[in-house]
């Protein structure tokens, strides 16, 4: 891969970014994962939350969390894989949650774009996993594609979640942003914010206080400009953070500090980087 560091925005010393949503177990990273993580650390993206989408990726996330001190894991069945969320599979995830690298439950939710699982199956798996997350005392990571109303209704119906959560890869409007914040959730802003046609997301970022925002790559997907269409990786979140800073007319350091504090609080991350 071409070295792109020369065009990356520069993060001041002692300020870190946290990539709150990446899929480090995916094939896209299998040949150079050590380099991807090292490059991120070198550029100030010091901590990464790697997200489970099924039984195997949840196990792999935990394995990565054990192997790297700055990687944390989440576990869960993505709506695409909702039909795999059987009693037995959920019991196994609950056991996996005992590992200290597990900091969240997800990604769970509803995806009405791809509909890889029938909607009723998605809804059932979502509900059960919200309850399991509460039992396990973990914050939830919500995936919501074109399913805003049902996601909100289900979260509301399941009652308060003391550990809170995040609407990852936020794609709604201001109104939805307010409703999500009222639930006590964070909004996580992906690289999409660097796309010039993402006007609704620009508006959400502009009007939402930094204390409600997290940043993510959703790597290997959704690479920010100027890497749109290529593999995404945690280092490239610098472009996302600078765009958020530009929209909010703040410094990159302010955005990095606030969003990292939010991520540390939500996921109760123990280790502080730089050490
Ligand atoms: Zn997702
Ligand atoms: Zn994801």
Coordinates of C-alpha atoms and ligand atoms in Angstrom, one line a residue:
X1 CA 0.0 0.0 0.0
X2 CA 1.2 3.5 -0.8
X3 CA 2.4 5.5 2.1
X4 CA -0.1 8.4 2.5
X5 CA 1.3 9.9 5.7
X6 CA 2.5 13.1 4.0
X7 CA -1.0 14.2 3.3
X8 CA -2.5 13.3 6.7
X9 CA -3.5 16.1 9.0
X10 CA -1.1 16.4 12.0
X11 CA -2.3 15.6 15.5
X12 CA -0.4 17.4 18.3
X13 CA 1.7 15.4 20.7
X14 CA 0.0 13.8 23.7
X15 CA -3.4 14.1 22.0
X16 CA -5.0 10.9 20.9
X17 CA -7.9 9.8 18.7
X18 CA -9.9 6.7 19.4
X19 CA -11.4 4.7 16.5
X20 CA -14.6 3.5 18.1
X21 CA -15.7 1.2 15.3
X22 CA -13.4 -0.9 13.1
X23 CA -13.5 -4.4 11.8
X24 CA -9.9 -5.4 12.3
X25 CA -10.7 -9.1 11.9
X26 CA -11.8 -8.8 8.3
X27 CA -9.9 -10.2 5.4
X28 CA -9.0 -6.7 4.2
X29 CA -6.4 -6.5 7.0
X30 CA -5.2 -10.1 7.1
X31 CA -1.9 -9.4 5.3
X32 CA -0.7 -6.3 7.2
X33 CA -2.7 -6.0 10.5
X34 CA 0.5 -5.3 12.6
X35 CA 1.4 -2.4 10.2
X36 CA -2.1 -1.0 10.2
X37 CA -2.1 -0.9 14.0
X38 CA 1.4 0.5 14.2
X39 CA 0.6 3.2 11.6
X40 CA -2.5 4.2 13.6
X41 CA -0.5 4.4 16.8
X42 CA 2.3 6.4 15.1
X43 CA -0.3 8.9 13.9
X44 CA -2.1 9.3 17.2
X45 CA -5.0 7.0 16.7
X46 CA -3.9 5.1 19.7
X47 CA -6.9 3.0 20.7
X48 CA -9.2 1.0 18.5
X49 CA -12.5 -0.8 19.3
X50 CA -12.9 -3.8 17.0
X51 CA -16.4 -4.9 16.5
X52 CA -18.0 -8.3 16.4
X53 CA -20.7 -9.2 13.9
X54 CA -21.1 -12.9 14.5
X55 CA -19.8 -15.7 16.7
X56 CA -16.4 -16.0 14.8
X57 CA -15.7 -12.3 14.6
X58 CA -16.6 -11.8 18.2
X59 CA -14.1 -14.5 19.2
X60 CA -11.5 -12.9 16.9
X61 CA -12.2 -9.5 18.3
X62 CA -11.5 -10.8 21.8
X63 CA -8.3 -12.5 20.6
X64 CA -7.1 -9.2 19.1
X65 CA -8.0 -7.5 22.4
X66 CA -5.8 -10.0 24.3
X67 CA -3.0 -9.6 21.8
X68 CA -2.7 -5.8 21.6
X69 CA -2.9 -3.6 24.7
X70 CA -4.6 -0.7 22.7
X71 CA -7.3 -2.8 21.1
X72 CA -10.7 -3.4 22.7
X73 CA -13.4 -5.8 21.6
X74 CA -17.1 -5.9 21.3
X75 CA -19.3 -8.9 20.7
X76 CA -22.7 -9.4 19.0
X77 CA -24.7 -10.5 16.0
X78 CA -25.1 -7.9 13.3
X79 CA -28.6 -7.6 11.8
X80 CA -27.2 -9.3 8.6
X81 CA -26.4 -12.4 10.8
X82 CA -29.5 -12.2 13.0
X83 CA -30.6 -15.7 12.2
X84 CA -27.5 -17.0 13.9
X85 CA -28.4 -15.5 17.2
X86 CA -29.7 -18.7 18.7
X87 CA -30.1 -19.3 22.5
X88 CA -26.9 -21.4 22.4
X89 CA -24.9 -18.8 20.4
X90 CA -26.0 -16.0 22.8
X91 CA -25.0 -18.1 25.8
X92 CA -21.6 -18.5 24.2
X93 CA -21.3 -14.7 23.7
X94 CA -22.2 -14.1 27.3
X95 CA -19.3 -16.3 28.3
X96 CA -17.0 -14.5 26.0
X97 CA -18.1 -11.2 27.6
X98 CA -16.2 -12.2 30.8
X99 CA -12.9 -11.4 29.0
X100 CA -11.6 -8.1 30.2
X101 CA -11.0 -6.8 26.6
X102 CA -14.8 -6.8 26.0
X103 CA -16.0 -3.2 26.3
X104 CA -19.4 -3.2 24.5
X105 CA -22.2 -5.2 23.0
X106 CA -22.7 -5.0 19.3
X107 CA -23.0 -4.2 16.6
X108 CA -26.7 -5.0 16.8
X109 CA -29.7 -3.4 15.2
X110 CA -31.7 -3.3 12.0
X111 CA -30.7 -3.0 8.4
X112 CA -33.6 -2.4 6.0
X113 CA -31.3 -1.7 3.0
X114 CA -29.8 -5.1 2.5
X115 CA -32.4 -7.2 4.4
X116 CA -30.0 -10.2 4.5
X117 CA -32.2 -11.5 7.3
X118 CA -36.0 -11.1 7.3
X119 CA -37.2 -8.1 9.3
X120 CA -39.0 -10.1 12.0
X121 CA -35.8 -12.2 12.6
X122 CA -33.8 -9.0 12.8
X123 CA -36.2 -7.4 15.3
X124 CA -36.2 -10.5 17.5
X125 CA -32.4 -10.8 17.6
X126 CA -32.1 -7.1 18.3
X127 CA -34.5 -7.2 21.2
X128 CA -32.9 -10.2 22.8
X129 CA -29.4 -8.7 22.4
X130 CA -30.5 -5.4 24.0
X131 CA -31.6 -7.4 27.0
X132 CA -28.4 -9.4 27.1
X133 CA -26.3 -6.3 26.9
X134 CA -28.1 -4.9 29.9
X135 CA -27.6 -8.2 31.8
X136 CA -23.9 -8.1 30.9
X137 CA -23.7 -4.4 31.9
X138 CA -22.2 -3.4 28.6
X139 CA -23.0 -0.3 26.4
X140 CA -24.6 -1.1 23.1
X141 CA -23.4 -0.3 19.6
X142 CA -26.3 0.2 17.3
X143 CA -26.4 -0.4 13.5
X144 CA -29.3 1.4 11.9
X145 CA -29.7 1.6 8.1
X146 CA -33.0 3.0 6.9
X147 CA -34.6 1.7 10.1
X148 CA -34.6 4.8 12.3
X149 CA -38.2 4.6 13.5
X150 CA -38.1 0.9 14.4
X151 CA -34.6 1.2 16.1
X152 CA -35.8 4.0 18.3
X153 CA -39.1 2.3 19.1
X154 CA -37.4 -0.9 20.1
X155 CA -34.7 0.9 22.2
X156 CA -37.5 2.9 23.9
X157 CA -39.6 -0.2 24.5
X158 CA -36.7 -2.1 26.0
X159 CA -36.4 0.5 28.8
X160 CA -33.4 2.4 30.1
X161 CA -29.9 1.1 29.4
X162 CA -27.8 2.2 32.3
X163 CA -24.5 1.7 30.4
X164 CA -25.9 3.7 27.4
X165 CA -24.7 3.2 23.9
X166 CA -23.9 4.7 20.5
X167 CA -25.7 5.0 17.2
X168 CA -22.7 4.0 15.0
X169 CA -22.2 5.5 11.5
X170 CA -24.9 8.0 12.2
X171 CA -27.0 8.6 9.1
X172 CA -30.0 10.5 10.4
X173 CA -31.1 14.1 10.5
X174 CA -31.1 16.6 13.3
X175 CA -34.4 15.4 14.7
X176 CA -33.1 11.8 14.9
X177 CA -29.9 13.1 16.5
X178 CA -31.9 14.8 19.2
X179 CA -33.9 11.7 19.9
X180 CA -30.8 9.5 20.1
X181 CA -29.2 12.0 22.5
X182 CA -32.4 12.0 24.6
X183 CA -32.0 8.2 25.0
X184 CA -28.6 9.0 26.5
X185 CA -26.7 7.7 23.4
X186 CA -23.7 9.1 21.5
X187 CA -23.7 9.6 17.8
X188 CA -20.7 8.2 16.0
X189 CA -19.5 10.1 13.0
X190 CA -17.9 8.2 10.1
X191 CA -15.7 9.2 7.2
X192 CA -18.8 9.9 5.2
X193 CA -18.6 13.4 6.8
X194 CA -15.8 14.2 4.4
X195 CA -18.0 13.6 1.4
X196 CA -19.1 16.9 -0.1
X197 CA -22.7 15.7 -0.7
X198 CA -23.2 14.6 2.9
X199 CA -25.1 17.8 3.8
X200 CA -27.4 16.3 6.4
X201 CA -24.5 14.8 8.3
X202 CA -22.7 18.2 8.1
X203 CA -25.7 19.8 9.6
X204 CA -25.9 17.2 12.4
X205 CA -22.2 17.7 13.2
X206 CA -22.5 21.5 13.1
X207 CA -25.5 21.6 15.5
X208 CA -24.6 18.8 17.9
X209 CA -22.4 19.5 21.0
X210 CA -19.1 17.7 20.9
X211 CA -20.0 16.0 24.2
X212 CA -22.4 13.8 22.3
X213 CA -20.0 12.7 19.5
X214 CA -17.7 9.8 18.8
X215 CA -15.6 9.2 15.8
X216 CA -15.1 5.9 13.8
X217 CA -13.8 4.5 10.6
X218 CA -16.1 1.5 10.2
X219 CA -13.0 0.2 8.4
X220 CA -12.4 -1.5 6.0
X221 CA -15.5 0.3 4.7
X222 CA -16.3 4.0 4.1
X223 CA -12.8 5.5 3.6
X224 CA -12.9 9.3 4.0
X225 CA -11.8 11.7 1.2
X226 CA -9.1 11.6 -0.3
X227 CA -9.2 7.8 0.0
X228 CA -12.8 7.3 -0.9
X229 CA -13.5 3.9 -2.4
X230 CA -10.2 2.4 -1.1
X231 CA -9.6 0.4 2.0
X232 CA -10.3 2.3 5.1
X233 CA -8.1 2.0 8.2
X234 CA -7.8 3.7 11.6
X235 CA -5.1 6.2 10.6
X236 CA -7.4 7.7 8.0
X237 CA -9.8 8.8 10.8
X238 CA -7.5 11.9 11.0
X239 CA -9.3 13.2 7.9
X240 CA -12.7 12.6 9.6
X241 CA -11.6 14.4 12.7
X242 CA -10.2 17.4 10.8
X243 CA -13.5 17.7 8.8
X244 CA -15.5 17.7 12.1
X245 CA -13.1 20.3 13.4
X246 CA -13.6 22.4 10.3
X247 CA -17.4 22.2 10.4
X248 CA -17.4 23.1 14.1
X249 CA -14.7 25.7 13.7
X250 CA -12.6 24.1 16.4
X251 CA -9.1 22.8 16.5
X252 CA -8.3 19.2 15.6
X253 CA -6.9 18.9 19.2
X254 CA -10.2 20.0 20.7
X255 CA -12.2 17.5 18.7
X256 CA -9.7 14.7 19.4
X257 CA -9.7 15.4 23.1
X258 CA -13.5 15.6 23.5
X259 CA -14.3 12.6 21.4
X260 CA -11.6 10.5 23.0
X261 CA -12.9 11.5 26.5
X262 CA -16.4 10.5 25.4
X263 CA -15.2 7.1 24.1
X264 CA -13.2 6.5 27.2
X265 CA -16.3 7.2 29.3
X266 CA -18.8 5.1 27.2
X267 CA -16.6 2.0 26.9
X268 CA -14.9 2.5 30.4
X269 CA -11.5 2.1 28.8
X270 CA -8.9 1.6 31.4
X271 CA -5.7 2.2 29.6
X272 CA -4.7 5.8 28.9
X273 CA -2.6 6.5 25.9
X274 CA 0.0 7.9 25.8
X275 CA 0.9 5.9 28.9
Ligands
LIG1 ZN1 -22.8 -1.1 11.0
LIG2 ZN1 -19.5 -2.1 11.5

